Short mmCIF file of C-alpha atoms and ligand atoms in Angstrom, two decimals:
data_model
loop_
_atom_site.label_atom_id
_atom_site.label_comp_id
_atom_site.label_asym_id
_atom_site.label_seq_id
_atom_site.Cartn_x
_atom_site.Cartn_y
_atom_site.Cartn_z
CA MET A 281 0.28 0.01 0.13
CA ASN A 282 1.38 3.50 -0.69
CA LEU A 283 1.12 4.87 2.84
CA THR A 284 1.64 8.36 2.20
CA LEU A 285 -1.62 8.65 -0.24
CA ARG A 286 -3.30 6.44 2.41
CA LYS A 287 -2.49 8.82 5.20
CA ASP A 288 -3.53 11.50 3.08
CA ALA A 289 -6.91 9.85 2.14
CA ASP A 290 -7.54 9.35 5.68
CA ALA A 291 -6.91 13.21 6.63
CA ILE A 292 -9.17 14.54 3.91
CA ILE A 293 -11.82 12.08 4.72
CA ALA A 294 -11.93 13.10 8.33
CA SER A 295 -11.47 16.76 7.56
CA SER A 296 -14.39 16.78 4.99
CA LEU A 297 -17.00 14.74 7.57
CA ASN A 298 -16.28 16.87 10.17
CA ALA A 299 -16.67 20.06 7.89
CA VAL A 300 -20.32 18.59 7.11
CA LEU A 301 -21.54 17.55 10.24
CA PRO A 302 -25.18 19.55 10.83
CA ASP A 303 -24.16 21.66 13.86
CA GLU A 304 -23.18 24.84 12.19
CA ALA A 305 -25.69 24.70 9.82
CA VAL A 306 -28.50 24.14 12.18
CA ARG A 307 -27.40 26.87 14.10
CA ARG A 308 -27.27 29.38 11.20
CA ALA A 309 -30.90 28.11 10.59
CA LEU A 310 -32.06 28.66 13.87
CA LYS A 311 -31.20 32.53 13.58
CA ALA A 312 -34.43 32.66 11.51
CA PHE A 313 -36.53 30.60 14.26
CA ALA A 314 -38.80 33.09 15.88
CA PRO A 315 -41.34 30.96 17.85
CA LYS A 316 -44.85 32.70 18.88
CA GLY A 317 -44.37 32.37 22.71
CA GLY A 318 -45.88 29.00 23.02
CA ARG A 319 -44.83 25.83 23.44
CA VAL A 320 -41.56 24.51 21.48
CA LEU A 321 -41.43 20.88 20.69
CA LEU A 322 -38.95 19.35 19.12
CA VAL A 323 -39.35 16.20 16.37
CA ALA A 324 -36.28 14.87 14.32
CA ALA A 325 -36.12 11.91 12.07
CA GLY A 326 -33.18 10.71 9.76
CA LYS A 327 -29.65 9.34 9.91
CA ALA A 328 -28.21 12.77 11.40
CA ALA A 329 -31.57 13.35 13.65
CA TRP A 330 -29.12 12.86 17.12
CA GLN A 331 -26.54 15.22 15.94
CA MET A 332 -29.18 17.89 14.44
CA THR A 333 -30.88 17.40 17.49
CA HIS A 334 -27.85 18.02 20.15
CA ALA A 335 -26.50 21.23 18.19
CA ALA A 336 -30.61 22.53 18.01
CA VAL A 337 -30.76 22.04 21.69
CA GLU A 338 -27.35 23.15 22.60
CA ALA A 339 -28.38 26.16 20.79
CA LEU A 340 -31.63 26.97 22.12
CA GLY A 341 -30.92 25.80 25.82
CA ARG A 342 -34.29 24.00 26.05
CA VAL A 343 -37.40 22.53 24.38
CA ASP A 344 -40.75 21.62 26.04
CA GLY A 345 -40.54 18.21 24.60
CA GLY A 346 -39.05 16.39 21.99
CA VAL A 347 -38.60 13.07 19.60
CA VAL A 348 -35.87 11.82 17.92
CA VAL A 349 -35.84 8.96 15.64
CA THR A 350 -32.40 7.43 13.92
CA LYS A 351 -31.24 4.50 13.03
CA TYR A 352 -29.79 1.76 15.09
CA GLU A 353 -26.42 2.69 16.40
CA HIS A 354 -26.88 6.33 15.98
CA VAL A 355 -27.83 7.94 19.23
CA ARG A 356 -24.99 8.78 20.87
CA GLY A 357 -25.90 10.01 24.11
CA GLU A 358 -28.81 11.27 26.38
CA ILE A 359 -30.29 15.03 24.95
CA LEU A 360 -32.14 17.30 27.59
CA GLY A 361 -35.93 17.10 27.30
CA VAL A 362 -35.96 14.92 24.35
CA ASN A 363 -36.55 11.32 23.84
CA CYS A 364 -34.04 9.24 21.62
CA TYR A 365 -35.22 6.24 19.72
CA GLU A 366 -33.37 3.81 17.35
CA ALA A 367 -35.30 2.11 14.71
CA GLY A 368 -35.13 0.32 11.26
CA HIS A 369 -33.34 1.25 8.00
CA PRO A 370 -33.69 1.17 4.85
CA VAL A 371 -36.70 -0.94 5.59
CA PRO A 372 -39.27 0.27 8.47
CA ASP A 373 -39.65 -1.76 11.67
CA GLU A 374 -41.97 -1.83 14.54
CA ASN A 375 -39.77 0.36 16.22
CA SER A 376 -40.28 3.12 13.39
CA PHE A 377 -43.54 2.95 13.68
CA ALA A 378 -43.44 3.07 17.67
CA ALA A 379 -41.42 6.19 17.87
CA THR A 380 -43.32 7.83 15.07
CA GLU A 381 -46.11 7.16 17.12
CA LYS A 382 -44.54 9.02 20.33
CA ALA A 383 -43.88 12.14 17.86
CA LEU A 384 -47.69 12.28 17.08
CA GLU A 385 -48.46 12.15 20.26
CA LEU A 386 -46.42 14.77 21.33
CA VAL A 387 -47.92 17.10 18.81
CA GLN A 388 -51.33 16.00 19.21
CA GLY A 389 -53.65 19.09 20.56
CA LEU A 390 -51.11 22.01 20.19
CA THR A 391 -52.31 25.49 19.48
CA ALA A 392 -51.44 28.17 16.86
CA GLU A 393 -49.00 30.10 19.93
CA ASP A 394 -46.88 26.59 19.50
CA THR A 395 -43.99 25.58 17.35
CA VAL A 396 -43.02 22.39 15.70
CA LEU A 397 -39.12 22.54 15.23
CA PHE A 398 -38.86 19.65 12.95
CA LEU A 399 -34.72 18.50 11.92
CA LEU A 400 -35.18 15.97 8.64
CA SER A 401 -32.66 14.42 7.12
CA GLY A 402 -32.04 11.55 4.88
CA GLY A 403 -33.03 7.87 6.11
CA GLY A 404 -36.18 9.47 7.58
CA SER A 405 -38.47 7.78 5.26
CA ALA A 406 -37.85 4.53 6.93
CA LEU A 407 -37.27 5.88 10.36
CA PHE A 408 -40.34 8.19 10.65
CA GLU A 409 -43.68 6.05 9.68
CA LYS A 410 -47.02 5.77 10.45
CA PRO A 411 -48.46 3.32 7.70
CA LEU A 412 -51.81 3.11 6.54
CA LEU A 413 -51.74 -0.51 5.76
CA PRO A 414 -50.56 -3.41 7.80
CA GLY A 415 -46.80 -2.99 8.61
CA ALA A 416 -46.15 -6.21 7.00
CA GLU A 417 -47.30 -5.06 3.84
CA LEU A 418 -45.72 -1.86 3.77
CA GLN A 419 -42.48 -3.28 4.61
CA ASP A 420 -42.89 -5.68 1.83
CA ILE A 421 -43.50 -3.13 -0.64
CA THR A 422 -40.37 -1.15 0.36
CA GLY A 423 -38.61 -4.52 0.00
CA GLN A 424 -39.98 -4.43 -3.65
CA LEU A 425 -38.91 -0.84 -4.53
CA LEU A 426 -35.54 -1.51 -2.97
CA ALA A 427 -35.03 -4.33 -5.21
CA SER A 428 -36.91 -2.97 -8.34
CA GLY A 429 -34.27 -0.46 -9.57
CA ALA A 430 -36.40 2.49 -9.17
CA ASP A 431 -34.57 5.68 -8.14
CA ILE A 432 -35.32 7.58 -4.68
CA VAL A 433 -37.74 10.02 -6.29
CA GLU A 434 -40.04 7.18 -7.92
CA MET A 435 -39.79 5.41 -4.56
CA ASN A 436 -40.58 8.22 -2.39
CA THR A 437 -43.83 9.22 -4.78
CA ILE A 438 -45.33 5.56 -3.67
CA ARG A 439 -44.33 5.68 0.01
CA LYS A 440 -45.61 8.92 0.62
CA ARG A 441 -49.27 7.66 -0.27
CA LEU A 442 -49.03 4.53 1.89
CA SER A 443 -48.16 6.53 5.07
CA GLY A 444 -49.92 8.92 7.60
CA VAL A 445 -46.64 11.10 8.33
CA LYS A 446 -45.11 11.49 5.02
CA GLY A 447 -45.92 14.12 1.88
CA GLY A 448 -46.87 16.83 4.50
CA ARG A 449 -49.18 15.06 6.59
CA PHE A 450 -46.80 15.41 9.54
CA ALA A 451 -47.26 18.80 9.13
CA GLN A 452 -51.05 18.72 8.79
CA ALA A 453 -51.02 16.77 12.28
CA CYS A 454 -49.09 19.48 13.92
CA ALA A 455 -51.57 22.25 12.62
CA PRO A 456 -52.60 24.75 14.01
CA ALA A 457 -49.13 24.93 15.57
CA GLN A 458 -46.13 26.30 13.65
CA VAL A 459 -43.69 24.04 11.88
CA PHE A 460 -39.93 25.45 11.80
CA SER A 461 -38.25 23.02 9.49
CA ILE A 462 -34.59 22.37 8.99
CA VAL A 463 -33.65 20.02 6.16
CA LEU A 464 -30.23 18.31 5.36
CA SER A 465 -30.30 17.11 1.66
CA ASP A 466 -29.36 13.96 0.73
CA ILE A 467 -30.74 14.03 -2.91
CA LEU A 468 -28.82 15.54 -5.62
CA GLY A 469 -30.74 18.93 -6.64
CA ASP A 470 -32.66 19.13 -3.05
CA PRO A 471 -35.88 18.32 -4.12
CA LEU A 472 -37.52 19.16 -0.68
CA ASP A 473 -40.77 17.25 -0.66
CA MET A 474 -38.60 14.26 -1.69
CA ILE A 475 -35.98 14.04 1.03
CA ALA A 476 -37.22 11.79 3.64
CA SER A 477 -40.43 11.74 1.60
CA GLY A 478 -41.13 15.61 2.68
CA PRO A 479 -43.51 15.26 5.85
CA ALA A 480 -43.71 18.89 6.31
CA VAL A 481 -43.62 20.08 2.71
CA PRO A 482 -46.50 19.90 0.00
CA ASP A 483 -46.31 16.84 -2.39
CA THR A 484 -45.31 17.73 -5.87
CA SER A 485 -46.06 14.62 -7.14
CA THR A 486 -49.27 13.13 -8.19
CA CYS A 487 -51.51 9.77 -8.00
CA ALA A 488 -51.20 9.40 -11.88
CA GLN A 489 -47.54 9.55 -11.68
CA ALA A 490 -47.88 6.96 -8.36
CA LEU A 491 -49.93 4.43 -10.20
CA ALA A 492 -47.67 4.96 -13.18
CA ILE A 493 -44.35 3.85 -11.15
CA ALA A 494 -46.41 0.83 -9.54
CA GLU A 495 -46.87 -0.40 -13.03
CA LYS A 496 -43.33 0.24 -14.78
CA TYR A 497 -41.99 -1.72 -11.48
CA HIS A 498 -44.72 -4.38 -11.44
CA LEU A 499 -45.30 -3.69 -7.60
CA LYS A 500 -47.45 -6.52 -5.90
CA LEU A 501 -49.95 -4.18 -4.34
CA SER A 502 -53.12 -5.15 -2.38
CA GLU A 503 -56.66 -3.66 -3.17
CA GLN A 504 -56.00 -1.42 0.03
CA ALA A 505 -52.59 -0.25 -1.22
CA LYS A 506 -53.83 0.40 -4.43
CA ALA A 507 -56.65 2.70 -3.28
CA LEU A 508 -54.30 4.40 -1.51
CA LEU A 509 -52.03 5.33 -4.24
CA ALA A 510 -55.36 6.84 -5.79
CA GLN A 511 -55.57 9.25 -2.92
CA GLU A 512 -54.49 12.62 -3.01
CA THR A 513 -51.73 14.25 -0.67
CA PRO A 514 -51.88 17.77 0.49
CA LYS A 515 -50.43 20.39 -2.12
CA MET A 516 -50.47 23.30 0.31
CA LEU A 517 -49.15 23.97 3.77
CA ASP A 518 -49.89 27.18 5.64
CA ASN A 519 -48.16 26.38 8.73
CA VAL A 520 -44.78 25.74 7.63
CA THR A 521 -41.37 27.31 7.04
CA THR A 522 -38.58 25.42 5.70
CA ARG A 523 -34.60 25.89 5.42
CA ILE A 524 -32.69 23.89 3.84
CA THR A 525 -28.83 23.35 5.31
CA GLY A 526 -26.49 21.03 3.92
CA SER A 527 -25.93 19.02 0.78
CA VAL A 528 -23.32 17.20 -1.29
CA ARG A 529 -22.06 20.40 -2.58
CA GLU A 530 -20.70 21.34 0.95
CA LEU A 531 -19.19 17.94 0.94
CA CYS A 532 -17.17 18.66 -2.48
CA ALA A 533 -16.01 22.02 -1.17
CA ALA A 534 -14.69 20.59 1.86
CA ALA A 535 -12.94 17.65 0.47
CA ALA A 536 -11.43 20.38 -1.70
CA ALA A 537 -10.09 22.62 0.87
CA ALA A 538 -8.75 19.37 2.94
CA CYS A 539 -6.91 18.35 -0.72
CA ARG A 540 -5.57 22.06 -0.91
CA GLU A 541 -4.27 22.01 2.47
CA LEU A 542 -2.25 18.80 1.87
CA GLY A 543 -0.66 20.29 -1.24
CA TYR A 544 -3.08 18.98 -4.19
CA GLU A 545 -4.07 21.31 -6.72
CA PRO A 546 -8.08 20.24 -6.34
CA VAL A 547 -10.27 19.97 -9.37
CA LEU A 548 -14.12 19.84 -9.09
CA LEU A 549 -15.21 17.15 -11.78
CA THR A 550 -18.85 17.08 -10.68
CA ASP A 551 -21.20 17.28 -7.92
CA GLN A 552 -23.89 15.47 -9.69
CA LEU A 553 -22.46 12.34 -10.07
CA CYS A 554 -25.28 9.39 -10.81
CA CYS A 555 -24.09 6.85 -12.91
CA GLU A 556 -23.35 3.50 -12.30
CA ALA A 557 -20.48 3.11 -9.29
CA ARG A 558 -18.08 0.77 -11.49
CA GLU A 559 -18.15 3.02 -14.75
CA ALA A 560 -17.25 5.99 -12.05
CA GLY A 561 -14.54 4.59 -10.81
CA SER A 562 -13.01 3.40 -13.95
CA PHE A 563 -13.51 6.78 -15.43
CA LEU A 564 -11.47 8.41 -12.39
CA GLY A 565 -8.81 5.87 -13.29
CA SER A 566 -8.57 7.20 -16.44
CA ILE A 567 -8.04 10.61 -15.67
CA VAL A 568 -5.40 9.46 -13.05
CA ARG A 569 -3.57 7.71 -15.96
CA THR A 570 -3.62 10.75 -18.18
CA HIS A 571 -2.44 12.94 -15.29
CA ALA A 572 0.03 10.84 -13.22
CA GLY A 573 3.76 10.80 -13.51
CA GLN A 574 4.14 14.83 -14.21
CA GLY A 575 5.64 15.85 -11.00
CA LYS A 576 2.35 18.05 -9.57
CA LYS A 577 0.01 16.95 -6.91
CA LEU A 578 -3.40 16.96 -8.12
CA ALA A 579 -6.97 15.68 -6.80
CA TYR A 580 -9.89 15.39 -8.71
CA ILE A 581 -13.13 15.40 -6.93
CA ALA A 582 -16.46 13.96 -7.86
CA GLY A 583 -19.33 14.17 -5.51
CA GLY A 584 -23.13 12.74 -5.97
CA GLU A 585 -24.65 9.25 -5.69
CA THR A 586 -23.72 6.51 -8.22
CA VAL A 587 -25.97 3.10 -8.61
CA VAL A 588 -25.02 -0.35 -8.07
CA HIS A 589 -27.20 -3.30 -10.36
CA LEU A 590 -26.93 -6.08 -8.04
CA THR A 591 -26.04 -9.04 -10.14
CA GLY A 592 -24.11 -11.11 -7.54
CA ARG A 593 -24.31 -12.68 -4.15
CA GLY A 594 -21.11 -10.83 -2.76
CA LEU A 595 -21.07 -7.92 0.19
CA GLY A 596 -20.33 -4.21 -0.72
CA GLY A 597 -21.92 -0.83 -1.63
CA ARG A 598 -21.53 1.89 -4.30
CA ASN A 599 -18.33 3.65 -2.66
CA GLN A 600 -16.42 0.25 -2.18
CA GLU A 601 -17.63 -0.83 -5.94
CA LEU A 602 -16.35 2.30 -7.45
CA ALA A 603 -13.06 2.27 -5.44
CA LEU A 604 -12.53 -1.47 -6.70
CA ALA A 605 -13.35 -0.73 -10.08
CA ALA A 606 -10.67 2.02 -10.56
CA ALA A 607 -7.82 -0.33 -9.11
CA PRO A 608 -6.62 -1.72 -12.70
CA ALA A 609 -6.18 1.72 -14.19
CA LEU A 610 -3.89 2.92 -10.99
CA ALA A 611 -1.55 -0.01 -11.02
CA GLY A 612 1.93 0.67 -10.42
CA LEU A 613 1.19 4.41 -10.58
CA ASP A 614 1.85 6.95 -7.61
CA ALA A 615 -1.93 7.85 -7.11
CA ALA A 616 -5.18 6.62 -5.15
CA VAL A 617 -8.85 6.59 -5.99
CA PHE A 618 -11.17 6.57 -2.64
CA SER A 619 -14.99 7.20 -2.15
CA VAL A 620 -16.87 7.53 1.11
CA GLY A 621 -20.71 7.98 2.35
CA SER A 622 -20.99 10.90 4.53
CA ASP A 623 -23.22 8.63 6.68
CA GLY A 624 -20.35 6.41 7.54
CA THR A 625 -22.39 3.21 6.03
CA ASP A 626 -21.77 2.24 2.49
CA GLY A 627 -24.43 -0.21 1.77
CA PRO A 628 -25.43 -3.04 4.18
CA THR A 629 -21.81 -3.06 5.30
CA ASP A 630 -20.03 -1.70 8.53
CA ALA A 631 -17.77 0.17 6.17
CA ALA A 632 -18.16 4.32 4.81
CA GLY A 633 -16.27 3.14 1.74
CA GLY A 634 -13.39 2.25 -0.19
CA TYR A 635 -9.47 2.92 -0.77
CA VAL A 636 -7.26 1.73 -3.86
CA ASP A 637 -3.70 3.23 -4.98
CA GLY A 638 -1.25 1.91 -7.24
CA ASP A 639 -0.05 -1.10 -5.27
CA THR A 640 -3.73 -2.58 -4.87
CA LEU A 641 -4.16 -4.46 -7.87
CA SER A 642 -0.87 -6.48 -7.33
CA ALA A 643 -1.84 -7.02 -3.57
CA LEU A 644 -5.40 -8.24 -4.58
CA THR A 645 -3.76 -10.59 -7.50
CA ALA A 646 -1.45 -12.36 -4.86
CA LYS A 647 -4.66 -12.97 -2.77
CA GLY A 648 -6.15 -14.45 -5.42
CA TRP A 649 -8.80 -11.67 -5.99
CA ASN A 650 -9.78 -11.08 -9.77
CA VAL A 651 -11.30 -7.31 -9.83
CA PHE A 652 -13.77 -8.01 -12.79
CA ASP A 653 -15.12 -11.50 -11.04
CA THR A 654 -15.51 -9.77 -7.91
CA LEU A 655 -17.54 -6.72 -9.49
CA GLN A 656 -19.74 -9.14 -11.21
CA ASN A 657 -20.40 -10.76 -7.96
CA ASN A 658 -20.95 -7.41 -6.36
CA ASP A 659 -18.18 -8.44 -3.42
CA ALA A 660 -15.93 -5.62 -3.34
CA TYR A 661 -16.39 -5.53 0.54
CA HIS A 662 -14.10 -8.80 0.96
CA ALA A 663 -11.47 -7.99 -1.69
CA LEU A 664 -11.06 -4.61 -0.28
CA LYS A 665 -10.69 -5.96 3.29
CA ALA A 666 -8.43 -8.61 2.01
CA VAL A 667 -6.18 -5.42 1.13
CA ASP A 668 -6.80 -3.21 4.04
CA GLY A 669 -8.69 -0.87 1.61
CA LEU A 670 -11.82 -0.44 3.70
CA ILE A 671 -12.55 2.75 5.09
CA ILE A 672 -14.20 2.46 8.21
CA THR A 673 -15.58 5.58 10.25
CA GLY A 674 -18.71 4.22 11.98
CA ALA A 675 -21.98 6.40 12.11
CA THR A 676 -20.86 10.35 11.29
CA GLY A 677 -23.78 12.18 12.39
CA THR A 678 -24.22 13.61 8.96
CA ASN A 679 -25.92 12.48 5.60
CA VAL A 680 -25.36 14.46 2.28
CA ASN A 681 -24.56 11.58 -0.04
CA ASP A 682 -21.03 10.78 -1.14
CA ALA A 683 -17.44 11.79 -2.21
CA ALA A 684 -14.91 10.03 -4.51
CA VAL A 685 -11.70 11.47 -4.91
CA ALA A 686 -8.80 10.54 -7.10
CA LEU A 687 -5.38 11.73 -5.87
CA VAL A 688 -2.27 11.64 -8.17
CA GLY A 689 0.95 11.99 -6.43
CA GLU A 690 4.39 13.66 -7.35
CA LYS A 691 6.18 10.67 -8.68
N1 ADP B 1388 -23.21 -6.22 -2.40
C1 ADP B 1388 -23.17 -4.85 -2.84
N2 ADP B 1388 -22.38 -4.21 -3.61
C2 ADP B 1388 -22.65 -3.12 -4.10
N3 ADP B 1388 -23.71 -2.16 -3.57
C3 ADP B 1388 -24.55 -2.54 -2.98
C4 ADP B 1388 -24.51 -4.26 -2.11
N4 ADP B 1388 -25.83 -4.39 -1.64
C5 ADP B 1388 -26.54 -3.32 -1.73
N5 ADP B 1388 -25.62 -2.44 -2.50
C6 ADP B 1388 -26.42 -0.93 -2.93
O1 ADP B 1388 -26.46 -0.28 -1.40
C7 ADP B 1388 -27.25 0.51 -1.51
C8 ADP B 1388 -28.02 0.96 -0.20
O2 ADP B 1388 -26.53 1.67 0.42
P1 ADP B 1388 -26.77 2.43 1.66
O3 ADP B 1388 -25.90 2.99 1.90
O4 ADP B 1388 -27.83 1.78 2.90
O5 ADP B 1388 -27.81 3.55 1.30
P2 ADP B 1388 -28.53 4.98 1.63
O6 ADP B 1388 -27.33 5.83 2.24
O7 ADP B 1388 -28.74 5.69 0.34
O8 ADP B 1388 -29.23 4.68 2.32
C9 ADP B 1388 -28.27 0.02 -2.60
O9 ADP B 1388 -29.02 0.78 -3.23
C10 ADP B 1388 -27.78 -1.09 -3.23
O10 ADP B 1388 -27.66 -0.67 -4.61
O1 2PG B 1389 -35.08 8.98 3.88
C1 2PG B 1389 -35.11 8.97 2.46
O2 2PG B 1389 -36.35 8.90 1.71
C2 2PG B 1389 -33.97 8.85 1.63
C3 2PG B 1389 -33.63 10.31 1.01
O3 2PG B 1389 -33.76 11.05 1.66
O4 2PG B 1389 -32.50 8.65 2.41
P1 2PG B 1389 -31.92 7.31 2.24
O5 2PG B 1389 -31.79 6.69 0.95
O6 2PG B 1389 -30.63 7.37 3.16
O7 2PG B 1389 -32.91 6.08 3.24
#
């Protein structure tokens, strides 16, 4: 392994993730928070919910009650005056339903003088849920959507209609109280009504679109589910103010700043990466081949969210797959490619992403790993693990998509 580049990669990752913690953004958004004088209740949902709540309660001093719903192993301690719950992701479970019920109880019977501070981040679709049909069927439909290749906007267009809290319905449940909503974006382009299925945002999608998506992906639905898809969601909400705080743009900017700090000249290729993970990795490898060996330290940054079409039965995630796919092009060069999910979890693994450099291909070959076959089997996790190429961060407290970086060394 190229220890210099690995050390630089680890420093860039630590610094970028630290820079996109939601704390400062929450504090900034709260400058516009002007509750009317009644009670202030806090509800937070998503993978960054605990971190956002921690920052908000510190800034406000106190709230009159609160419920936080986040993913398992994402609660990092007690927060004064707030009950924190952990639940299932990406498929909602009984704990998602129970914690959401607690949030609904909290906002019941409020007056127009009261305010709900709603802190939302990606992952909320699974974590914050009151199903309008039996929970087991909602879990089944969620499983069908996750396996179908539907993108997040298509997926959430369906999920909104099966839910008592998504698609603006949570804001309706808070009425007549005002809802002040702070949203951390994990969807490219920041479509507010799609992030975590927009519990406090008027829905821009239609029943016709929902039915077309159900047909396109051949979803198996009960009569009850079909009837729900035909029922419109709120198109107007008059009790909500929304502030959007962080997104993948800030992650890319932070990565560029960290690269510059270490002497690399950064180039932002895109903050809207959305192609196949392995194609993105191969493309970054090609860029490295063009620019390596010229005596200049360079860094190429691509932020966004790639996709993986699962064809094999291995273990991995889109960031690990991207990194592994870059390994052949890097062979023998003073260069590295790494990619991380800012939430600290890449696919169903304990890794945040993957790292490869000019020594990785020979290390893999020596251990009997073939990159092409491994990618076909979607088993990037085990291959990278064998050559110390996993990036492990644990839950980070934020969730603003992914960043991939190609580093070109001086040699
Ligand atoms: N073995 C695998 N190899 C590569 N990618 C995988 C594998 N298994 C699942 N994935 C991908 O991981 C994605 C879910 O990853 P996750 O990091 O939890 O997503 P998100 O952060 O968007 O919630 C799925 O969309 C799937 O494409
Ligand atoms: O909750 C959701 O709907 C999505 C997008 O916001 O997040 P994730 O892909 O992390 O589940």
